[in-house]
Amino acid sequence: MIYATAASGLVGILLLLGLLLGGARIGAALGIVGLVGLAIVLGPEAALIKSGVVLVDTLTRYELGTLPLFLFMAHIFFSIDASRDLFDAAAKFLGHRKGGLAYASIAGCGGFGAINGSSLATTATVGLVAYPEMKRRGYDDRLATGTIAAGGTLGQMIPPSGALIVFGIIAETSIGTLFTAAIIPGITQALFYALVVFILVRWKPHLATTGDRASWGERWRALARIWEIIVIVVLVISGISMGWISPAEAAAIGSAGALLTAAIRRKLTKQALFTAFHETLRTTGLIYLILLGALLFSVFVGVTGLAVSAGEFVESLSLGTVGTLILVALILLLLGSVLDGLALMLLTTPILLPIVEATGLTAIWFGIFITRAMEIGFVHPPLGMNLYIIQGVAKDVSITRIFKGVIPFLMSDFVHLLLIILFPAIVLWLPEYLGS
Amino acid sequence: MLKQAVIWTGGAALLAATTVDTVAVVGRHVGLPLTGSIELMQAIVLVSGAIGLVIATWDNAHARVRLLVERLGPGSRSLADRASDLVTLVFLLCLLAGSLWLSADLWDGYEQSEILGIPWALLRMIANLCLAACAVLLVLRLVRRRK
């Protein structure tokens, strides 16, 4: 164990960063660094056996069943155009207000976020529906694209969230509690975005137009098209939050409900089912490889004692709780500029989680915090995946204009992140209240 | 054709998982609990997850950070792609070696789940088979890239 030092861990991290930036697959890079590191520290035999144990343990984890089933639910909902129905319903209620379609986009993203756990999918699907409508109504392209790119990040925060499921597995913490903890941050994030739109359209009225007020008959008809989705979402989220069902069971019920809804709407065709299977399996495989690699990498980081040394170093800076958390946020935002969200989470969690826990906060809080930091990475360059996704929809708008459009929302993201640091109860109150 | 069959098999596992946990929840609430539902789910989740790994590899869908790679010239990018395939292949082969080692060690132990007696050797075999399939797909891609 002569190589079991923090320096070995640091070398591993640098190698990992090199591999990631060199274009290696995230899961393979995490895994190979973890395995080679373990082989050096513990010996090749122990490293190989550990890899065999991690493989079957991970693939048979009951809690991990949550992930493919929620993905399956989302893909079935894709096939019945749920994003269009959600946006339409929100537009019927809000479209007559100044900037109403921007509010409707945020609501549509929030609603769609509740049936899928991905920022990119939310941006793409809501963008396809909302952007052409906003363009037709004469909305400023920066406001339109910025709203959807930022709103899309709600997909990652509002439960069920793929990122939170992955975090729950890595940090060995309750996925159900993480989902419950994400509810208030998710809602406040959406309200912050709505506030940004409110301020923008009052400050510069030419950015948005007002639409015709829909009659109550039209509104009820729009609601009637999404009632099954609302029932399933409420059942899934409240079932988990109240502890009636486990996240995996909730995912199964959500999938069953989505299949039933698609069947009732006569859209459960063989082709739709095959596409849903294909997309679900592909995304599941993508995340599983990352998880396998991350679990091996975190074992390596654990045996080197890097997390302990990093914790001692941060403690020696005497920054206090808020100072330490702001430092952690800065590290995440900086790394988030060059690393994909999941890579950021899986690379930093083994090191930063003990530091955060030393300040008295919990893994649940850190899970929400790091997911929030990941979301910010989705909307700021150079990575800013959501910006590119929305450009795929709004081909006539340059990436620079899209970024300009997202800047006010990015500012609100920073304020929101700061509030989560200053008032951890935003995250921790609901799970504690429901738990008691 | 083969890929379609693999996807339908993985899809069947997804449907089975949906059914098992839905029946388990309903059963629990009407007083007819489904005994061993968690063990069933563990087996089904392994099948869907392992097949997911194969499909993601087949579709070349595993996540990468492309920030620098996309700024490279065609030659350097092709080299980075091959290196990425190679790193993935080595990782998967290590996982496979470790898993085979454990499978061989535990073969005579007749491991099985507690309630339903699901043989773990079978589950390990499915995982190993899928990892081997991923490795074959990567080798084929590496060979094609070379050509």
Coordinates of C-alpha atoms in Angstrom, one line a residue:
Chain A
M1 CA 0.0 0.0 0.0
I2 CA 3.0 2.3 -0.4
Y3 CA 1.2 4.1 -3.2
A4 CA -2.0 4.7 -1.1
T5 CA -1.3 8.4 -0.8
A6 CA -3.2 11.6 -1.7
A7 CA -0.5 12.3 -4.3
S8 CA -1.5 9.1 -6.1
G9 CA -5.1 10.2 -6.1
L10 CA -4.1 13.6 -7.5
V11 CA -2.1 12.0 -10.3
G12 CA -5.2 9.8 -11.0
I13 CA -7.4 12.9 -11.2
L14 CA -5.0 14.6 -13.6
L15 CA -4.8 11.5 -15.8
L16 CA -8.6 11.3 -15.8
L17 CA -8.9 15.0 -16.8
G18 CA -6.4 14.3 -19.6
L19 CA -8.3 11.3 -20.8
L20 CA -11.7 13.1 -20.7
L21 CA -10.4 16.1 -22.6
G22 CA -8.7 13.8 -25.0
G23 CA -12.1 12.4 -26.0
A24 CA -12.2 9.1 -24.1
R25 CA -15.6 7.9 -23.2
I26 CA -16.5 9.2 -19.7
G27 CA -17.3 5.8 -18.2
A28 CA -14.3 4.1 -19.7
A29 CA -11.9 7.0 -18.6
L30 CA -13.3 6.9 -15.0
G31 CA -13.1 3.1 -15.0
I32 CA -9.6 2.7 -16.5
V33 CA -8.1 5.3 -14.1
G34 CA -9.8 3.7 -11.2
L35 CA -8.7 0.2 -12.2
V36 CA -5.1 1.1 -13.0
G37 CA -5.0 3.1 -9.8
L38 CA -6.3 0.2 -7.7
A39 CA -3.9 -2.2 -9.5
I40 CA -1.0 0.0 -8.4
V41 CA -2.2 0.6 -4.9
L42 CA -3.8 -2.8 -4.0
G43 CA -2.4 -5.1 -6.7
P44 CA -3.8 -6.3 -10.1
E45 CA -5.6 -9.3 -8.6
A46 CA -7.5 -7.2 -6.1
A47 CA -8.3 -4.6 -8.8
L48 CA -9.7 -7.2 -11.2
I49 CA -11.8 -8.9 -8.6
K50 CA -13.1 -5.6 -7.4
S51 CA -14.2 -4.8 -11.0
G52 CA -16.1 -8.1 -11.2
V53 CA -17.8 -7.4 -7.9
V54 CA -18.8 -3.9 -8.9
L55 CA -20.1 -5.1 -12.3
V56 CA -22.7 -7.6 -11.0
D57 CA -23.5 -5.6 -7.8
T58 CA -24.3 -2.6 -10.0
L59 CA -26.3 -4.5 -12.6
T60 CA -28.4 -6.2 -10.0
R61 CA -29.0 -3.1 -7.8
Y62 CA -32.8 -2.9 -7.2
E63 CA -32.7 0.9 -6.8
L64 CA -31.0 1.2 -10.2
G65 CA -34.2 -0.2 -11.8
T66 CA -35.5 3.3 -11.2
L67 CA -33.4 4.6 -14.1
P68 CA -34.5 2.5 -17.1
L69 CA -38.1 2.5 -16.0
F70 CA -38.3 6.3 -15.7
L71 CA -36.5 6.6 -19.0
F72 CA -39.1 4.1 -20.5
M73 CA -41.9 6.2 -19.1
A74 CA -40.4 9.4 -20.7
H75 CA -40.0 7.7 -24.1
I76 CA -43.6 6.5 -24.1
F77 CA -44.7 10.0 -23.3
F78 CA -42.5 11.3 -26.1
S79 CA -44.4 9.0 -28.5
I80 CA -47.8 10.6 -27.5
D81 CA -46.5 14.2 -28.0
A82 CA -46.8 15.0 -24.3
S83 CA -44.5 18.0 -24.6
R84 CA -46.9 19.6 -27.2
D85 CA -49.9 19.0 -25.0
L86 CA -48.2 20.4 -21.9
F87 CA -47.1 23.5 -23.7
D88 CA -50.5 24.0 -25.3
A89 CA -52.2 23.8 -21.9
A90 CA -49.8 26.3 -20.4
A91 CA -50.2 28.6 -23.4
K92 CA -54.0 28.5 -23.1
F93 CA -53.7 29.8 -19.5
L94 CA -50.8 32.3 -19.9
G95 CA -50.6 33.1 -23.6
H96 CA -52.7 36.3 -23.4
R97 CA -50.2 37.9 -21.0
K98 CA -47.2 40.0 -22.1
G99 CA -44.5 37.3 -22.5
G100 CA -47.1 34.7 -21.9
L101 CA -45.6 32.1 -24.2
A102 CA -42.2 32.5 -22.4
Y103 CA -44.0 31.7 -19.1
A104 CA -45.8 28.8 -20.9
S105 CA -42.4 27.5 -22.1
I106 CA -41.1 27.5 -18.6
A107 CA -44.2 25.8 -17.3
G108 CA -44.0 23.3 -20.2
C109 CA -40.4 22.6 -19.4
G110 CA -41.3 22.1 -15.7
G111 CA -44.2 19.8 -16.6
F112 CA -42.1 17.8 -19.1
G113 CA -39.3 17.7 -16.5
A114 CA -41.7 15.9 -14.3
I115 CA -42.0 13.0 -16.8
N116 CA -38.4 12.8 -17.9
G117 CA -35.1 13.4 -16.1
S118 CA -33.0 15.0 -18.8
S119 CA -32.2 18.7 -19.5
L120 CA -31.3 18.0 -23.1
A121 CA -34.5 16.0 -23.9
T122 CA -36.6 18.7 -22.2
T123 CA -34.9 21.5 -24.2
A124 CA -35.2 19.6 -27.5
T125 CA -38.8 18.5 -27.2
V126 CA -40.3 21.7 -25.7
G127 CA -38.1 23.8 -28.0
L128 CA -39.6 22.0 -31.1
V129 CA -43.1 23.0 -29.9
A130 CA -42.5 26.4 -28.2
Y131 CA -39.9 28.1 -30.4
P132 CA -41.9 28.1 -33.7
E133 CA -45.0 29.4 -31.8
M134 CA -43.0 32.2 -30.2
K135 CA -41.4 33.1 -33.5
R136 CA -44.8 33.2 -35.2
R137 CA -46.1 35.6 -32.5
G138 CA -43.1 37.9 -32.9
Y139 CA -41.1 37.2 -29.8
D140 CA -37.5 38.4 -29.7
D141 CA -35.4 35.4 -30.7
R142 CA -33.0 36.0 -27.8
L143 CA -35.9 35.8 -25.3
A144 CA -37.4 32.8 -27.0
T145 CA -34.3 30.7 -27.2
G146 CA -32.9 31.8 -23.8
T147 CA -36.1 30.9 -22.1
I148 CA -36.2 27.4 -23.6
A149 CA -32.5 26.7 -23.1
A150 CA -32.7 27.8 -19.4
G151 CA -36.2 26.2 -18.9
G152 CA -34.8 22.9 -20.2
T153 CA -32.5 22.6 -17.2
L154 CA -35.6 22.1 -15.1
G155 CA -35.7 18.6 -16.6
Q156 CA -32.6 17.7 -14.5
M157 CA -33.9 19.1 -11.3
I158 CA -37.6 18.3 -11.1
P159 CA -38.1 14.7 -10.1
P160 CA -37.7 12.2 -11.6
S161 CA -34.1 13.2 -12.4
G162 CA -31.5 11.0 -14.0
A163 CA -28.7 13.0 -12.4
L164 CA -30.2 12.5 -8.9
I165 CA -30.6 8.8 -9.5
V166 CA -26.9 8.5 -10.5
F167 CA -25.9 10.7 -7.5
G168 CA -28.0 8.5 -5.1
I169 CA -26.2 5.4 -6.3
I170 CA -22.7 7.0 -6.1
A171 CA -23.2 8.7 -2.8
E172 CA -25.2 5.7 -1.4
T173 CA -28.0 7.9 -0.3
S174 CA -31.8 7.6 -0.7
I175 CA -33.0 8.4 -4.2
G176 CA -36.5 9.0 -2.8
T177 CA -35.3 11.6 -0.3
L178 CA -33.3 13.3 -3.1
F179 CA -36.4 13.5 -5.3
T180 CA -38.3 15.0 -2.4
A181 CA -35.5 17.4 -1.6
A182 CA -35.5 18.6 -5.3
I183 CA -39.1 19.7 -5.3
I184 CA -38.7 23.1 -3.7
P185 CA -35.5 24.0 -5.5
G186 CA -37.1 22.9 -8.8
I187 CA -40.2 25.0 -8.2
T188 CA -38.2 28.1 -7.0
Q189 CA -35.9 27.7 -10.0
A190 CA -39.0 27.8 -12.3
L191 CA -40.3 30.9 -10.4
F192 CA -36.9 32.6 -10.8
Y193 CA -37.1 32.1 -14.5
A194 CA -40.6 33.4 -14.6
L195 CA -39.5 36.5 -12.6
V196 CA -36.7 37.0 -15.2
V197 CA -39.2 37.0 -18.0
F198 CA -41.5 39.3 -16.0
I199 CA -38.7 41.8 -15.5
L200 CA -37.4 41.6 -19.1
V201 CA -40.8 42.2 -20.8
R202 CA -41.5 45.1 -18.5
W203 CA -38.1 46.6 -19.0
K204 CA -38.1 46.1 -22.8
P205 CA -41.7 45.6 -23.9
H206 CA -40.7 45.0 -27.6
L207 CA -39.2 41.6 -26.6
A208 CA -42.6 39.9 -26.4
T209 CA -46.2 40.3 -27.6
T210 CA -49.5 39.4 -26.1
G211 CA -51.8 36.8 -27.6
D212 CA -55.6 36.3 -27.6
R213 CA -57.2 35.3 -24.4
A214 CA -58.3 31.6 -24.7
S215 CA -61.9 30.9 -23.5
W216 CA -62.5 28.7 -20.5
G217 CA -63.8 26.1 -22.8
E218 CA -60.5 26.0 -24.7
R219 CA -58.6 25.9 -21.5
W220 CA -60.6 23.0 -20.1
R221 CA -60.1 21.1 -23.4
A222 CA -56.4 21.7 -23.2
L223 CA -56.4 20.4 -19.6
A224 CA -58.4 17.4 -20.6
R225 CA -55.6 16.4 -23.0
I226 CA -53.1 16.2 -20.2
W227 CA -55.1 15.0 -17.2
E228 CA -53.7 11.5 -17.4
I229 CA -50.1 12.9 -17.4
I230 CA -50.9 15.1 -14.4
V231 CA -52.4 12.1 -12.5
I232 CA -49.4 10.0 -13.2
V233 CA -46.9 12.7 -12.3
V234 CA -48.7 13.5 -9.0
L235 CA -49.0 9.8 -8.2
V236 CA -45.3 9.2 -8.8
I237 CA -43.9 12.3 -7.1
S238 CA -46.3 12.2 -4.1
G239 CA -46.0 8.5 -3.8
I240 CA -42.2 8.8 -3.4
S241 CA -42.3 11.9 -1.2
M242 CA -44.9 10.4 1.2
G243 CA -43.0 7.1 1.4
W244 CA -45.9 5.0 0.0
I245 CA -43.8 3.6 -2.8
S246 CA -40.1 3.3 -3.5
P247 CA -38.6 5.2 -6.4
A248 CA -38.3 1.9 -8.4
E249 CA -41.9 1.1 -7.8
A250 CA -42.9 4.7 -8.7
A251 CA -41.0 4.3 -11.9
A252 CA -42.8 1.0 -12.7
I253 CA -46.2 2.6 -12.0
G254 CA -45.2 5.6 -14.1
S255 CA -44.3 3.4 -17.0
A256 CA -47.5 1.3 -16.6
G257 CA -49.5 4.6 -16.6
A258 CA -47.7 5.9 -19.7
L259 CA -48.3 2.6 -21.5
L260 CA -52.0 2.7 -20.6
T261 CA -52.3 6.4 -21.7
A262 CA -50.6 5.6 -25.0
A263 CA -52.9 2.6 -25.5
I264 CA -56.0 4.7 -24.7
R265 CA -54.9 7.3 -27.2
R266 CA -54.3 4.5 -29.8
K267 CA -50.7 5.5 -30.1
L268 CA -49.1 2.4 -28.7
T269 CA -48.0 1.0 -32.0
K270 CA -45.3 -1.6 -32.5
Q271 CA -43.0 1.0 -34.0
A272 CA -43.6 3.4 -31.0
L273 CA -42.9 0.6 -28.6
F274 CA -39.7 -0.4 -30.5
T275 CA -38.5 3.2 -30.6
A276 CA -39.1 3.6 -26.8
F277 CA -37.3 0.3 -26.1
H278 CA -34.3 1.3 -28.3
E279 CA -34.0 4.8 -26.8
T280 CA -34.4 3.6 -23.3
L281 CA -31.8 0.8 -23.6
R282 CA -29.3 3.2 -25.3
T283 CA -29.5 5.8 -22.6
T284 CA -29.5 3.1 -19.9
G285 CA -26.3 1.6 -21.3
L286 CA -24.7 5.0 -21.6
I287 CA -25.4 5.8 -17.9
Y288 CA -24.5 2.3 -16.7
L289 CA -21.0 2.5 -18.3
I290 CA -20.5 5.8 -16.6
L291 CA -21.7 4.4 -13.3
L292 CA -19.5 1.3 -13.4
G293 CA -16.5 3.5 -14.1
A294 CA -17.4 6.0 -11.5
L295 CA -17.9 3.4 -8.8
L296 CA -14.4 2.0 -9.5
F297 CA -12.9 5.5 -9.6
S298 CA -14.5 6.4 -6.2
V299 CA -13.0 3.2 -4.7
F300 CA -9.6 4.3 -5.9
V301 CA -10.1 7.8 -4.6
G302 CA -11.2 6.3 -1.3
V303 CA -8.1 4.1 -0.8
T304 CA -5.7 6.9 -1.7
G305 CA -7.0 9.1 1.1
L306 CA -7.3 12.0 -1.3
A307 CA -10.7 13.1 0.0
V308 CA -9.4 13.2 3.6
S309 CA -6.4 15.3 2.6
A310 CA -8.5 17.6 0.5
G311 CA -10.9 18.0 3.5
E312 CA -8.0 18.8 5.8
F313 CA -6.6 21.3 3.3
V314 CA -9.9 23.1 3.0
E315 CA -10.3 23.1 6.8
S316 CA -6.9 24.7 7.1
L317 CA -8.1 27.6 5.0
S318 CA -10.6 28.4 7.8
L319 CA -13.2 29.7 5.4
G320 CA -16.2 28.9 7.5
T321 CA -19.3 27.1 6.3
V322 CA -20.5 29.6 3.7
G323 CA -16.9 30.3 2.4
T324 CA -16.2 26.6 2.0
L325 CA -19.5 26.1 0.1
I326 CA -18.8 29.1 -2.1
L327 CA -15.3 27.6 -2.8
V328 CA -16.9 24.3 -3.7
A329 CA -19.4 26.1 -6.0
L330 CA -16.6 27.9 -7.7
I331 CA -14.7 24.6 -8.3
L332 CA -17.9 23.0 -9.7
L333 CA -18.6 26.0 -12.0
L334 CA -15.0 26.1 -13.2
L335 CA -14.9 22.4 -14.0
G336 CA -18.4 22.6 -15.4
S337 CA -17.0 24.8 -18.1
V338 CA -15.0 21.9 -19.6
L339 CA -16.7 18.8 -18.3
D340 CA -20.0 17.2 -19.2
G341 CA -22.5 17.3 -16.3
L342 CA -22.3 13.6 -15.3
A343 CA -18.5 13.6 -15.6
L344 CA -18.4 16.6 -13.3
M345 CA -20.7 14.9 -10.8
L346 CA -18.8 11.6 -10.8
L347 CA -15.3 13.1 -10.8
T348 CA -16.0 15.5 -7.9
T349 CA -18.4 13.7 -5.6
P350 CA -15.9 11.4 -4.0
I351 CA -13.7 14.4 -3.1
L352 CA -16.2 17.2 -2.5
L353 CA -18.9 15.3 -0.6
P354 CA -16.7 14.7 2.5
I355 CA -15.7 18.4 2.5
V356 CA -19.4 19.4 2.4
E357 CA -20.3 16.9 5.0
A358 CA -17.6 18.3 7.3
T359 CA -19.5 21.7 7.2
G360 CA -22.5 19.9 8.7
L361 CA -24.5 19.6 5.5
T362 CA -25.8 16.2 4.2
A363 CA -25.3 14.2 1.0
I364 CA -28.9 15.1 0.2
W365 CA -28.1 18.8 0.2
F366 CA -25.0 18.2 -1.9
G367 CA -26.9 16.1 -4.4
I368 CA -29.2 19.0 -5.1
F369 CA -26.4 21.5 -5.0
I370 CA -24.2 19.6 -7.5
T371 CA -27.2 19.0 -9.8
R372 CA -27.9 22.7 -9.7
A373 CA -24.3 23.4 -10.6
M374 CA -24.4 20.9 -13.4
E375 CA -27.5 22.6 -14.8
I376 CA -25.6 25.9 -15.0
G377 CA -23.0 24.1 -17.1
F378 CA -25.7 23.3 -19.6
V379 CA -26.3 26.9 -20.4
H380 CA -23.0 28.5 -20.4
P381 CA -20.2 28.3 -23.0
P382 CA -17.9 26.7 -23.9
L383 CA -19.9 23.5 -23.3
G384 CA -23.5 24.8 -22.9
M385 CA -25.2 21.8 -24.4
N386 CA -28.7 23.3 -24.2
L387 CA -27.5 26.3 -26.3
Y388 CA -26.5 24.0 -29.1
I389 CA -29.7 21.9 -28.7
I390 CA -31.9 24.9 -29.1
Q391 CA -29.8 26.1 -32.0
G392 CA -30.7 22.8 -33.7
V393 CA -34.3 23.9 -33.4
A394 CA -33.8 27.6 -34.0
K395 CA -31.4 27.3 -37.0
D396 CA -31.9 31.0 -37.9
V397 CA -30.5 32.2 -34.6
S398 CA -26.7 32.4 -34.0
I399 CA -25.2 30.8 -30.9
T400 CA -24.0 34.2 -29.8
R401 CA -27.6 35.6 -29.8
I402 CA -28.8 32.5 -28.0
F403 CA -26.1 33.0 -25.3
K404 CA -27.1 36.6 -25.0
G405 CA -30.7 35.5 -24.5
V406 CA -29.7 33.1 -21.7
I407 CA -27.5 35.5 -19.7
P408 CA -30.3 36.9 -17.6
F409 CA -31.4 33.4 -16.7
L410 CA -27.8 32.5 -15.9
M411 CA -27.7 35.4 -13.5
S412 CA -30.8 34.2 -11.8
D413 CA -29.2 30.7 -11.6
F414 CA -26.2 32.1 -9.7
V415 CA -28.5 33.9 -7.3
H416 CA -30.5 30.7 -6.8
L417 CA -27.4 28.7 -6.2
L418 CA -26.2 31.3 -3.6
L419 CA -29.6 31.1 -1.9
I420 CA -29.3 27.3 -1.7
I421 CA -25.9 27.9 0.1
L422 CA -27.2 30.5 2.4
F423 CA -30.5 28.8 3.2
P424 CA -30.0 25.0 3.0
A425 CA -33.6 24.7 4.3
I426 CA -34.7 25.3 0.7
V427 CA -33.4 21.8 0.1
L428 CA -33.7 20.1 3.4
W429 CA -37.0 21.3 4.8
L430 CA -39.4 19.2 2.8
P431 CA -37.8 15.8 3.3
E432 CA -37.4 16.6 7.0
Y433 CA -41.0 17.7 7.3
L434 CA -42.4 14.7 5.4
G435 CA -40.0 12.4 7.2
S436 CA -41.3 13.5 10.5
Chain B
M1 CA -32.0 -8.2 -37.6
L2 CA -29.8 -9.3 -34.8
K3 CA -29.9 -5.8 -33.3
Q4 CA -33.7 -5.7 -33.5
A5 CA -33.9 -9.1 -31.7
V6 CA -31.5 -7.7 -28.9
I7 CA -33.7 -4.6 -28.6
W8 CA -36.9 -6.6 -28.3
T9 CA -35.3 -8.8 -25.7
G10 CA -34.2 -5.7 -23.7
G11 CA -37.7 -4.3 -24.2
A12 CA -39.3 -7.5 -22.9
A13 CA -37.1 -7.0 -19.8
L14 CA -38.4 -3.5 -19.4
L15 CA -42.0 -4.6 -19.7
A16 CA -41.3 -7.4 -17.2
A17 CA -39.8 -4.9 -14.7
T18 CA -42.8 -2.6 -15.2
T19 CA -45.2 -5.5 -14.6
V20 CA -43.4 -7.0 -11.6
D21 CA -43.1 -3.8 -9.6
T22 CA -46.6 -2.6 -10.5
V23 CA -48.1 -5.9 -9.5
A24 CA -46.0 -5.8 -6.3
V25 CA -47.4 -2.4 -5.3
V26 CA -51.0 -3.2 -6.1
G27 CA -50.6 -6.6 -4.4
R28 CA -49.2 -5.0 -1.3
H29 CA -52.1 -2.6 -1.1
V30 CA -54.8 -5.3 -1.6
G31 CA -53.2 -7.8 0.8
L32 CA -51.7 -10.1 -1.9
P33 CA -48.0 -9.3 -1.7
L34 CA -45.8 -10.6 -4.5
T35 CA -43.2 -12.7 -2.8
G36 CA -39.7 -12.2 -4.1
S37 CA -40.5 -9.3 -6.3
I38 CA -37.2 -7.6 -5.4
E39 CA -35.2 -10.7 -6.5
L40 CA -37.2 -10.8 -9.7
M41 CA -36.5 -7.1 -10.3
Q42 CA -32.8 -7.7 -9.7
A43 CA -32.6 -10.3 -12.3
I44 CA -34.7 -8.3 -14.8
V45 CA -32.7 -5.1 -14.2
L46 CA -29.5 -7.0 -14.9
V47 CA -30.8 -8.2 -18.2
S48 CA -32.1 -4.7 -19.3
G49 CA -28.9 -3.0 -18.1
A50 CA -26.5 -5.5 -19.7
I51 CA -28.4 -5.3 -23.0
G52 CA -28.4 -1.5 -22.6
L53 CA -24.6 -1.6 -22.5
V54 CA -24.6 -3.6 -25.8
I55 CA -27.0 -1.2 -27.5
A56 CA -25.2 1.9 -26.4
T57 CA -21.9 0.4 -27.7
W58 CA -23.6 -0.7 -30.9
D59 CA -24.9 2.8 -31.5
N60 CA -21.6 4.4 -30.4
A61 CA -23.7 6.4 -27.9
H62 CA -21.4 6.4 -24.9
A63 CA -20.9 9.9 -23.6
R64 CA -17.7 11.7 -24.4
V65 CA -16.4 15.2 -23.7
R66 CA -16.0 16.6 -27.2
L67 CA -14.8 20.1 -26.3
L68 CA -11.3 19.6 -27.6
V69 CA -11.8 16.7 -30.0
E70 CA -14.2 18.7 -32.2
R71 CA -11.6 21.4 -32.7
L72 CA -9.0 18.9 -34.0
G73 CA -8.3 18.2 -37.7
P74 CA -9.7 15.1 -39.4
G75 CA -6.5 13.1 -38.9
S76 CA -6.1 13.9 -35.2
R77 CA -9.8 13.4 -34.6
S78 CA -9.7 10.0 -36.1
L79 CA -6.7 9.1 -33.9
A80 CA -8.7 10.4 -30.8
D81 CA -11.7 8.3 -31.8
R82 CA -9.5 5.2 -32.1
A83 CA -7.8 5.9 -28.8
S84 CA -11.3 6.3 -27.2
D85 CA -12.4 2.9 -28.6
L86 CA -9.2 1.3 -27.4
V87 CA -9.6 2.7 -23.8
T88 CA -13.2 1.6 -23.7
L89 CA -12.2 -1.9 -25.0
V90 CA -9.5 -2.3 -22.4
F91 CA -11.9 -1.2 -19.6
L92 CA -14.6 -3.6 -20.8
L93 CA -12.1 -6.4 -21.1
C94 CA -10.9 -5.8 -17.5
L95 CA -14.5 -5.8 -16.3
L96 CA -15.0 -9.1 -18.2
A97 CA -11.9 -10.6 -16.8
G98 CA -12.8 -9.7 -13.2
S99 CA -16.3 -11.0 -13.7
L100 CA -15.2 -14.3 -15.3
W101 CA -12.7 -14.7 -12.5
L102 CA -15.5 -14.4 -9.9
S103 CA -17.8 -16.6 -12.0
A104 CA -15.2 -19.4 -12.1
D105 CA -14.5 -19.0 -8.3
L106 CA -18.1 -19.1 -7.3
W107 CA -19.3 -21.8 -9.9
D108 CA -19.2 -24.6 -7.4
G109 CA -20.9 -22.5 -4.7
Y110 CA -24.3 -22.8 -6.5
E111 CA -25.1 -19.2 -5.5
Q112 CA -28.8 -18.5 -5.7
S113 CA -31.2 -15.8 -4.4
E114 CA -32.8 -16.5 -1.0
I115 CA -36.5 -16.5 -1.8
L116 CA -36.9 -17.6 -5.4
G117 CA -33.7 -19.5 -5.8
I118 CA -32.7 -17.5 -9.0
P119 CA -29.2 -18.9 -9.9
W120 CA -26.6 -16.2 -9.8
A121 CA -24.3 -18.1 -12.1
L122 CA -26.9 -17.6 -14.8
L123 CA -27.0 -13.8 -14.1
R124 CA -23.3 -13.6 -14.2
M125 CA -23.3 -15.5 -17.5
I126 CA -25.7 -13.0 -19.0
A127 CA -23.6 -10.1 -17.8
N128 CA -20.4 -11.7 -19.2
L129 CA -22.0 -12.5 -22.5
C130 CA -23.2 -8.9 -22.9
L131 CA -19.7 -7.5 -22.0
A132 CA -18.1 -9.9 -24.5
A133 CA -20.6 -8.6 -27.1
C134 CA -19.6 -5.0 -26.3
A135 CA -15.9 -6.0 -26.7
V136 CA -16.6 -7.6 -30.1
L137 CA -18.4 -4.6 -31.3
L138 CA -15.5 -2.3 -30.3
V139 CA -13.0 -4.6 -32.0
L140 CA -15.0 -4.5 -35.2
R141 CA -15.2 -0.7 -35.0
L142 CA -11.5 -0.5 -34.4
V143 CA -10.8 -2.7 -37.4
R144 CA -13.2 -0.7 -39.6
R145 CA -11.6 2.6 -38.6
R146 CA -8.2 1.2 -39.5
K147 CA -9.5 0.3 -43.0

